């Protein structure tokens, strides 16, 4: 494992992981895709059939397995909020990169992606979603070895910043 990416939905975790994976020539493991492949269901379908609590249990087990894989892990937006996941990520030796997006950036990206692919956006609406984002912010910050502001930046620029900061080292003493 080289890097763990965290951040709220719409912060660009999957996109950045793909670009970072190419530039570092290592594998990328998207936690949501691992969950979908293992469950045989898309995330919205899993939520509909089993609810958020069951999803979070399944997500935790998948996270444990993903952290054993080599490469980059991009988490779901709610992954670090769960106490068991938070403890797991906090104790893991891999550097954790927080992709920090403004409210405007998140809403713009989610609307562009289509809200039907985001069950929490459908359920909470814009105001509720931003309240959720604000409630999660502290957890993201607590886990972050590196924080990257993603607003108004291209994926290549964000990845260059991540690599530069990784090369400077983190409190987990990793350099790449």
JSON list of C-alpha atoms in Angstrom, two decimals:
[
{"chain": "A", "resi": 1, "resn": "UNK", "atom": "CA", "xyz": [0.00, 0.00, 0.00]},
{"chain": "A", "resi": 2, "resn": "UNK", "atom": "CA", "xyz": [1.28, 3.45, -0.85]},
{"chain": "A", "resi": 3, "resn": "UNK", "atom": "CA", "xyz": [-1.58, 5.92, -0.24]},
{"chain": "A", "resi": 4, "resn": "UNK", "atom": "CA", "xyz": [-5.09, 6.08, 1.21]},
{"chain": "A", "resi": 5, "resn": "UNK", "atom": "CA", "xyz": [-7.38, 8.79, -0.21]},
{"chain": "A", "resi": 6, "resn": "UNK", "atom": "CA", "xyz": [-10.23, 10.20, 1.87]},
{"chain": "A", "resi": 7, "resn": "UNK", "atom": "CA", "xyz": [-12.69, 13.05, 1.40]},
{"chain": "A", "resi": 8, "resn": "UNK", "atom": "CA", "xyz": [-16.34, 13.86, 0.99]},
{"chain": "A", "resi": 9, "resn": "UNK", "atom": "CA", "xyz": [-18.26, 12.62, -2.03]},
{"chain": "A", "resi": 10, "resn": "UNK", "atom": "CA", "xyz": [-17.42, 14.74, -5.03]},
{"chain": "A", "resi": 11, "resn": "UNK", "atom": "CA", "xyz": [-13.92, 15.57, -3.80]},
{"chain": "A", "resi": 12, "resn": "UNK", "atom": "CA", "xyz": [-12.39, 13.53, -6.63]},
{"chain": "A", "resi": 13, "resn": "UNK", "atom": "CA", "xyz": [-11.05, 10.50, -4.80]},
{"chain": "A", "resi": 14, "resn": "UNK", "atom": "CA", "xyz": [-11.64, 8.01, -7.62]},
{"chain": "A", "resi": 15, "resn": "UNK", "atom": "CA", "xyz": [-10.38, 10.32, -10.35]},
{"chain": "A", "resi": 16, "resn": "UNK", "atom": "CA", "xyz": [-7.28, 11.34, -8.42]},
{"chain": "A", "resi": 17, "resn": "UNK", "atom": "CA", "xyz": [-6.56, 7.72, -7.50]},
{"chain": "A", "resi": 18, "resn": "UNK", "atom": "CA", "xyz": [-6.63, 6.73, -11.18]},
{"chain": "A", "resi": 19, "resn": "UNK", "atom": "CA", "xyz": [-4.20, 9.49, -12.20]},
{"chain": "A", "resi": 20, "resn": "UNK", "atom": "CA", "xyz": [-1.96, 8.90, -9.17]},
{"chain": "A", "resi": 21, "resn": "UNK", "atom": "CA", "xyz": [-1.97, 5.17, -9.92]},
{"chain": "A", "resi": 22, "resn": "UNK", "atom": "CA", "xyz": [-0.77, 5.82, -13.46]},
{"chain": "A", "resi": 23, "resn": "UNK", "atom": "CA", "xyz": [1.94, 8.26, -12.38]},
{"chain": "A", "resi": 24, "resn": "UNK", "atom": "CA", "xyz": [3.29, 6.03, -9.59]},
{"chain": "A", "resi": 25, "resn": "UNK", "atom": "CA", "xyz": [2.80, 2.86, -11.67]},
{"chain": "A", "resi": 26, "resn": "UNK", "atom": "CA", "xyz": [0.91, 1.10, -8.85]},
{"chain": "A", "resi": 27, "resn": "UNK", "atom": "CA", "xyz": [-2.55, -0.41, -8.56]},
{"chain": "A", "resi": 28, "resn": "UNK", "atom": "CA", "xyz": [-5.65, 1.52, -7.51]},
{"chain": "A", "resi": 29, "resn": "UNK", "atom": "CA", "xyz": [-8.34, -0.09, -5.38]},
{"chain": "A", "resi": 30, "resn": "UNK", "atom": "CA", "xyz": [-11.59, 1.86, -5.24]},
{"chain": "A", "resi": 31, "resn": "UNK", "atom": "CA", "xyz": [-13.40, 0.75, -2.09]},
{"chain": "A", "resi": 32, "resn": "UNK", "atom": "CA", "xyz": [-16.84, 1.35, -3.60]},
{"chain": "A", "resi": 33, "resn": "UNK", "atom": "CA", "xyz": [-15.97, -0.78, -6.64]},
{"chain": "A", "resi": 34, "resn": "UNK", "atom": "CA", "xyz": [-14.59, -3.53, -4.40]},
{"chain": "A", "resi": 35, "resn": "UNK", "atom": "CA", "xyz": [-17.87, -3.47, -2.47]},
{"chain": "A", "resi": 36, "resn": "UNK", "atom": "CA", "xyz": [-19.91, -3.61, -5.68]},
{"chain": "A", "resi": 37, "resn": "UNK", "atom": "CA", "xyz": [-17.84, -6.49, -7.06]},
{"chain": "A", "resi": 38, "resn": "UNK", "atom": "CA", "xyz": [-18.09, -8.49, -3.82]},
{"chain": "A", "resi": 39, "resn": "UNK", "atom": "CA", "xyz": [-21.77, -7.85, -3.22]},
{"chain": "A", "resi": 40, "resn": "UNK", "atom": "CA", "xyz": [-22.89, -8.07, -6.83]},
{"chain": "A", "resi": 41, "resn": "UNK", "atom": "CA", "xyz": [-24.88, -4.85, -6.30]},
{"chain": "A", "resi": 42, "resn": "UNK", "atom": "CA", "xyz": [-24.33, -1.19, -7.14]},
{"chain": "A", "resi": 43, "resn": "UNK", "atom": "CA", "xyz": [-23.99, 1.01, -4.04]},
{"chain": "A", "resi": 44, "resn": "UNK", "atom": "CA", "xyz": [-27.46, 2.60, -4.45]},
{"chain": "A", "resi": 45, "resn": "UNK", "atom": "CA", "xyz": [-28.98, -0.89, -4.82]},
{"chain": "A", "resi": 46, "resn": "UNK", "atom": "CA", "xyz": [-27.17, -2.10, -1.70]},
{"chain": "A", "resi": 47, "resn": "UNK", "atom": "CA", "xyz": [-28.49, 0.91, 0.24]},
{"chain": "A", "resi": 48, "resn": "UNK", "atom": "CA", "xyz": [-32.02, 0.27, -1.05]},
{"chain": "A", "resi": 49, "resn": "UNK", "atom": "CA", "xyz": [-31.99, -3.43, -0.20]},
{"chain": "A", "resi": 50, "resn": "UNK", "atom": "CA", "xyz": [-30.08, -3.47, 3.09]},
{"chain": "A", "resi": 51, "resn": "UNK", "atom": "CA", "xyz": [-29.85, 0.10, 4.42]},
{"chain": "A", "resi": 52, "resn": "UNK", "atom": "CA", "xyz": [-26.87, 2.16, 5.49]},
{"chain": "A", "resi": 53, "resn": "UNK", "atom": "CA", "xyz": [-26.04, 0.16, 8.65]},
{"chain": "A", "resi": 54, "resn": "UNK", "atom": "CA", "xyz": [-25.57, -3.10, 6.72]},
{"chain": "A", "resi": 55, "resn": "UNK", "atom": "CA", "xyz": [-23.65, -1.24, 4.02]},
{"chain": "A", "resi": 56, "resn": "UNK", "atom": "CA", "xyz": [-21.23, 0.15, 6.62]},
{"chain": "A", "resi": 57, "resn": "UNK", "atom": "CA", "xyz": [-20.63, -3.35, 8.05]},
{"chain": "A", "resi": 58, "resn": "UNK", "atom": "CA", "xyz": [-19.85, -4.71, 4.59]},
{"chain": "A", "resi": 59, "resn": "UNK", "atom": "CA", "xyz": [-17.72, -1.64, 3.86]},
{"chain": "A", "resi": 60, "resn": "UNK", "atom": "CA", "xyz": [-15.65, -2.21, 7.03]},
{"chain": "A", "resi": 61, "resn": "UNK", "atom": "CA", "xyz": [-14.79, -5.79, 6.12]},
{"chain": "A", "resi": 62, "resn": "UNK", "atom": "CA", "xyz": [-13.93, -4.72, 2.58]},
{"chain": "A", "resi": 63, "resn": "UNK", "atom": "CA", "xyz": [-11.72, -1.93, 3.94]},
{"chain": "A", "resi": 64, "resn": "UNK", "atom": "CA", "xyz": [-9.81, -4.42, 6.10]},
{"chain": "A", "resi": 65, "resn": "UNK", "atom": "CA", "xyz": [-9.14, -6.51, 3.01]},
{"chain": "A", "resi": 66, "resn": "UNK", "atom": "CA", "xyz": [-8.27, -3.50, 0.83]},
{"chain": "A", "resi": 67, "resn": "UNK", "atom": "CA", "xyz": [-5.66, -2.28, 3.30]},
{"chain": "A", "resi": 68, "resn": "UNK", "atom": "CA", "xyz": [-3.84, -5.59, 2.81]},
{"chain": "A", "resi": 69, "resn": "UNK", "atom": "CA", "xyz": [-3.52, -4.92, -0.92]},
{"chain": "A", "resi": 70, "resn": "UNK", "atom": "CA", "xyz": [-0.60, -3.06, -2.42]},
{"chain": "A", "resi": 71, "resn": "UNK", "atom": "CA", "xyz": [-1.29, 0.25, -4.13]},
{"chain": "A", "resi": 72, "resn": "UNK", "atom": "CA", "xyz": [-3.72, 3.11, -3.62]},
{"chain": "A", "resi": 73, "resn": "UNK", "atom": "CA", "xyz": [-7.04, 2.79, -1.81]},
{"chain": "A", "resi": 74, "resn": "UNK", "atom": "CA", "xyz": [-9.70, 5.41, -2.45]},
{"chain": "A", "resi": 75, "resn": "UNK", "atom": "CA", "xyz": [-12.40, 5.25, 0.21]},
{"chain": "A", "resi": 76, "resn": "UNK", "atom": "CA", "xyz": [-16.06, 6.15, 0.15]},
{"chain": "A", "resi": 77, "resn": "UNK", "atom": "CA", "xyz": [-16.99, 9.55, 1.59]},
{"chain": "A", "resi": 78, "resn": "UNK", "atom": "CA", "xyz": [-18.50, 8.02, 4.73]},
{"chain": "A", "resi": 79, "resn": "UNK", "atom": "CA", "xyz": [-15.82, 5.39, 5.27]},
{"chain": "A", "resi": 80, "resn": "UNK", "atom": "CA", "xyz": [-13.69, 7.36, 7.77]},
{"chain": "A", "resi": 81, "resn": "UNK", "atom": "CA", "xyz": [-16.71, 8.49, 9.79]},
{"chain": "A", "resi": 82, "resn": "UNK", "atom": "CA", "xyz": [-17.49, 5.03, 11.12]},
{"chain": "A", "resi": 83, "resn": "UNK", "atom": "CA", "xyz": [-15.62, 4.46, 14.41]},
{"chain": "A", "resi": 84, "resn": "UNK", "atom": "CA", "xyz": [-14.21, 1.07, 13.42]},
{"chain": "A", "resi": 85, "resn": "UNK", "atom": "CA", "xyz": [-12.98, 2.40, 10.07]},
{"chain": "A", "resi": 86, "resn": "UNK", "atom": "CA", "xyz": [-11.60, 5.55, 11.68]},
{"chain": "A", "resi": 87, "resn": "UNK", "atom": "CA", "xyz": [-9.53, 3.50, 14.14]},
{"chain": "A", "resi": 88, "resn": "UNK", "atom": "CA", "xyz": [-8.34, 1.20, 11.38]},
{"chain": "A", "resi": 89, "resn": "UNK", "atom": "CA", "xyz": [-7.24, 4.09, 9.17]},
{"chain": "A", "resi": 90, "resn": "UNK", "atom": "CA", "xyz": [-5.68, 6.01, 12.05]},
{"chain": "A", "resi": 91, "resn": "UNK", "atom": "CA", "xyz": [-3.53, 3.04, 13.07]},
{"chain": "A", "resi": 92, "resn": "UNK", "atom": "CA", "xyz": [-2.55, 2.01, 9.55]},
{"chain": "A", "resi": 93, "resn": "UNK", "atom": "CA", "xyz": [1.03, 2.95, 8.58]},
{"chain": "A", "resi": 94, "resn": "UNK", "atom": "CA", "xyz": [0.09, 4.13, 5.09]},
{"chain": "A", "resi": 95, "resn": "UNK", "atom": "CA", "xyz": [-0.10, 7.91, 4.55]},
{"chain": "A", "resi": 96, "resn": "UNK", "atom": "CA", "xyz": [-3.66, 9.21, 4.37]},
{"chain": "A", "resi": 97, "resn": "UNK", "atom": "CA", "xyz": [-4.38, 12.05, 1.94]},
{"chain": "A", "resi": 98, "resn": "UNK", "atom": "CA", "xyz": [-7.47, 14.19, 2.54]},
{"chain": "A", "resi": 99, "resn": "UNK", "atom": "CA", "xyz": [-8.88, 15.72, -0.64]},
{"chain": "A", "resi": 100, "resn": "UNK", "atom": "CA", "xyz": [-10.56, 18.84, 0.71]},
{"chain": "A", "resi": 101, "resn": "UNK", "atom": "CA", "xyz": [-13.27, 20.32, -1.52]},
{"chain": "A", "resi": 102, "resn": "UNK", "atom": "CA", "xyz": [-15.37, 23.42, -0.86]},
{"chain": "A", "resi": 103, "resn": "UNK", "atom": "CA", "xyz": [-19.16, 23.22, -0.61]},
{"chain": "A", "resi": 104, "resn": "UNK", "atom": "CA", "xyz": [-19.48, 24.81, -4.06]},
{"chain": "A", "resi": 105, "resn": "UNK", "atom": "CA", "xyz": [-17.07, 22.34, -5.62]},
{"chain": "A", "resi": 106, "resn": "UNK", "atom": "CA", "xyz": [-18.88, 19.36, -4.10]},
{"chain": "A", "resi": 107, "resn": "UNK", "atom": "CA", "xyz": [-22.33, 20.48, -5.26]},
{"chain": "A", "resi": 108, "resn": "UNK", "atom": "CA", "xyz": [-21.10, 21.40, -8.72]},
{"chain": "A", "resi": 109, "resn": "UNK", "atom": "CA", "xyz": [-19.44, 18.00, -9.19]},
{"chain": "A", "resi": 110, "resn": "UNK", "atom": "CA", "xyz": [-22.34, 15.99, -7.80]},
{"chain": "A", "resi": 111, "resn": "UNK", "atom": "CA", "xyz": [-24.87, 17.75, -10.00]},
{"chain": "A", "resi": 112, "resn": "UNK", "atom": "CA", "xyz": [-22.58, 17.22, -12.98]},
{"chain": "A", "resi": 113, "resn": "UNK", "atom": "CA", "xyz": [-22.22, 13.50, -12.15]},
{"chain": "A", "resi": 114, "resn": "UNK", "atom": "CA", "xyz": [-25.99, 13.10, -11.76]},
{"chain": "A", "resi": 115, "resn": "UNK", "atom": "CA", "xyz": [-27.61, 12.77, -8.35]},
{"chain": "A", "resi": 116, "resn": "UNK", "atom": "CA", "xyz": [-29.16, 9.39, -9.20]},
{"chain": "A", "resi": 117, "resn": "UNK", "atom": "CA", "xyz": [-25.72, 7.84, -8.62]},
{"chain": "A", "resi": 118, "resn": "UNK", "atom": "CA", "xyz": [-25.52, 9.32, -5.10]},
{"chain": "A", "resi": 119, "resn": "UNK", "atom": "CA", "xyz": [-28.15, 7.91, -2.71]},
{"chain": "A", "resi": 120, "resn": "UNK", "atom": "CA", "xyz": [-27.33, 10.34, 0.11]},
{"chain": "A", "resi": 121, "resn": "UNK", "atom": "CA", "xyz": [-27.67, 13.33, -2.23]},
{"chain": "A", "resi": 122, "resn": "UNK", "atom": "CA", "xyz": [-31.08, 12.03, -3.31]},
{"chain": "A", "resi": 123, "resn": "UNK", "atom": "CA", "xyz": [-32.15, 11.47, 0.28]},
{"chain": "A", "resi": 124, "resn": "UNK", "atom": "CA", "xyz": [-30.79, 14.64, 1.92]},
{"chain": "A", "resi": 125, "resn": "UNK", "atom": "CA", "xyz": [-30.93, 17.28, -0.79]},
{"chain": "A", "resi": 126, "resn": "UNK", "atom": "CA", "xyz": [-28.32, 20.01, -1.14]},
{"chain": "A", "resi": 127, "resn": "UNK", "atom": "CA", "xyz": [-28.69, 21.59, 2.31]},
{"chain": "A", "resi": 128, "resn": "UNK", "atom": "CA", "xyz": [-28.72, 18.26, 4.14]},
{"chain": "A", "resi": 129, "resn": "UNK", "atom": "CA", "xyz": [-25.78, 17.02, 2.14]},
{"chain": "A", "resi": 130, "resn": "UNK", "atom": "CA", "xyz": [-23.71, 20.08, 3.06]},
{"chain": "A", "resi": 131, "resn": "UNK", "atom": "CA", "xyz": [-24.66, 19.62, 6.73]},
{"chain": "A", "resi": 132, "resn": "UNK", "atom": "CA", "xyz": [-23.38, 16.05, 6.43]},
{"chain": "A", "resi": 133, "resn": "UNK", "atom": "CA", "xyz": [-20.17, 17.27, 4.81]},
{"chain": "A", "resi": 134, "resn": "UNK", "atom": "CA", "xyz": [-19.57, 19.74, 7.64]},
{"chain": "A", "resi": 135, "resn": "UNK", "atom": "CA", "xyz": [-20.24, 17.05, 10.27]},
{"chain": "A", "resi": 136, "resn": "UNK", "atom": "CA", "xyz": [-17.60, 14.78, 8.68]},
{"chain": "A", "resi": 137, "resn": "UNK", "atom": "CA", "xyz": [-14.92, 17.44, 8.21]},
{"chain": "A", "resi": 138, "resn": "UNK", "atom": "CA", "xyz": [-13.28, 16.94, 11.61]},
{"chain": "A", "resi": 139, "resn": "UNK", "atom": "CA", "xyz": [-12.85, 13.20, 11.06]},
{"chain": "A", "resi": 140, "resn": "UNK", "atom": "CA", "xyz": [-11.19, 13.78, 7.69]},
{"chain": "A", "resi": 141, "resn": "UNK", "atom": "CA", "xyz": [-8.85, 16.34, 9.23]},
{"chain": "A", "resi": 142, "resn": "UNK", "atom": "CA", "xyz": [-7.95, 14.03, 12.13]},
{"chain": "A", "resi": 143, "resn": "UNK", "atom": "CA", "xyz": [-6.94, 11.23, 9.77]},
{"chain": "A", "resi": 144, "resn": "UNK", "atom": "CA", "xyz": [-5.06, 13.38, 7.28]},
{"chain": "A", "resi": 145, "resn": "UNK", "atom": "CA", "xyz": [-1.31, 13.08, 7.05]},
{"chain": "A", "resi": 146, "resn": "UNK", "atom": "CA", "xyz": [-1.57, 15.31, 3.98]},
{"chain": "A", "resi": 147, "resn": "UNK", "atom": "CA", "xyz": [-4.39, 17.71, 3.09]},
{"chain": "A", "resi": 148, "resn": "UNK", "atom": "CA", "xyz": [-4.82, 18.85, -0.51]},
{"chain": "A", "resi": 149, "resn": "UNK", "atom": "CA", "xyz": [-7.19, 21.67, -1.50]},
{"chain": "A", "resi": 150, "resn": "UNK", "atom": "CA", "xyz": [-8.81, 20.39, -4.71]},
{"chain": "A", "resi": 151, "resn": "UNK", "atom": "CA", "xyz": [-10.82, 23.48, -5.65]},
{"chain": "A", "resi": 152, "resn": "UNK", "atom": "CA", "xyz": [-10.24, 24.84, -9.17]},
{"chain": "A", "resi": 153, "resn": "UNK", "atom": "CA", "xyz": [-7.38, 22.42, -9.84]},
{"chain": "A", "resi": 154, "resn": "UNK", "atom": "CA", "xyz": [-6.92, 19.82, -12.54]},
{"chain": "A", "resi": 155, "resn": "UNK", "atom": "CA", "xyz": [-6.37, 16.20, -11.54]},
{"chain": "A", "resi": 156, "resn": "UNK", "atom": "CA", "xyz": [-2.77, 16.46, -12.79]},
{"chain": "A", "resi": 157, "resn": "UNK", "atom": "CA", "xyz": [-2.11, 19.46, -10.55]},
{"chain": "A", "resi": 158, "resn": "UNK", "atom": "CA", "xyz": [-3.64, 17.70, -7.52]},
{"chain": "A", "resi": 159, "resn": "UNK", "atom": "CA", "xyz": [-1.60, 14.56, -8.17]},
{"chain": "A", "resi": 160, "resn": "UNK", "atom": "CA", "xyz": [1.59, 16.61, -8.54]},
{"chain": "A", "resi": 161, "resn": "UNK", "atom": "CA", "xyz": [0.89, 18.18, -5.13]},
{"chain": "A", "resi": 162, "resn": "UNK", "atom": "CA", "xyz": [0.26, 14.76, -3.57]},
{"chain": "A", "resi": 163, "resn": "UNK", "atom": "CA", "xyz": [3.50, 13.34, -4.95]},
{"chain": "A", "resi": 164, "resn": "UNK", "atom": "CA", "xyz": [5.46, 16.40, -3.82]},
{"chain": "A", "resi": 165, "resn": "UNK", "atom": "CA", "xyz": [4.09, 16.12, -0.28]},
{"chain": "A", "resi": 166, "resn": "UNK", "atom": "CA", "xyz": [4.64, 12.37, -0.18]},
{"chain": "A", "resi": 167, "resn": "UNK", "atom": "CA", "xyz": [8.25, 12.96, -1.18]},
{"chain": "A", "resi": 168, "resn": "UNK", "atom": "CA", "xyz": [8.60, 15.42, 1.71]},
{"chain": "A", "resi": 169, "resn": "UNK", "atom": "CA", "xyz": [7.41, 12.65, 4.04]},
{"chain": "A", "resi": 170, "resn": "UNK", "atom": "CA", "xyz": [4.54, 12.54, 6.52]},
{"chain": "A", "resi": 171, "resn": "UNK", "atom": "CA", "xyz": [4.19, 11.84, 10.19]},
{"chain": "A", "resi": 172, "resn": "UNK", "atom": "CA", "xyz": [3.92, 8.18, 9.13]},
{"chain": "A", "resi": 173, "resn": "UNK", "atom": "CA", "xyz": [7.45, 8.54, 7.76]},
{"chain": "A", "resi": 174, "resn": "UNK", "atom": "CA", "xyz": [6.80, 7.47, 4.21]},
{"chain": "A", "resi": 175, "resn": "UNK", "atom": "CA", "xyz": [8.49, 8.99, 1.17]},
{"chain": "A", "resi": 176, "resn": "UNK", "atom": "CA", "xyz": [7.96, 8.14, -2.50]}
]
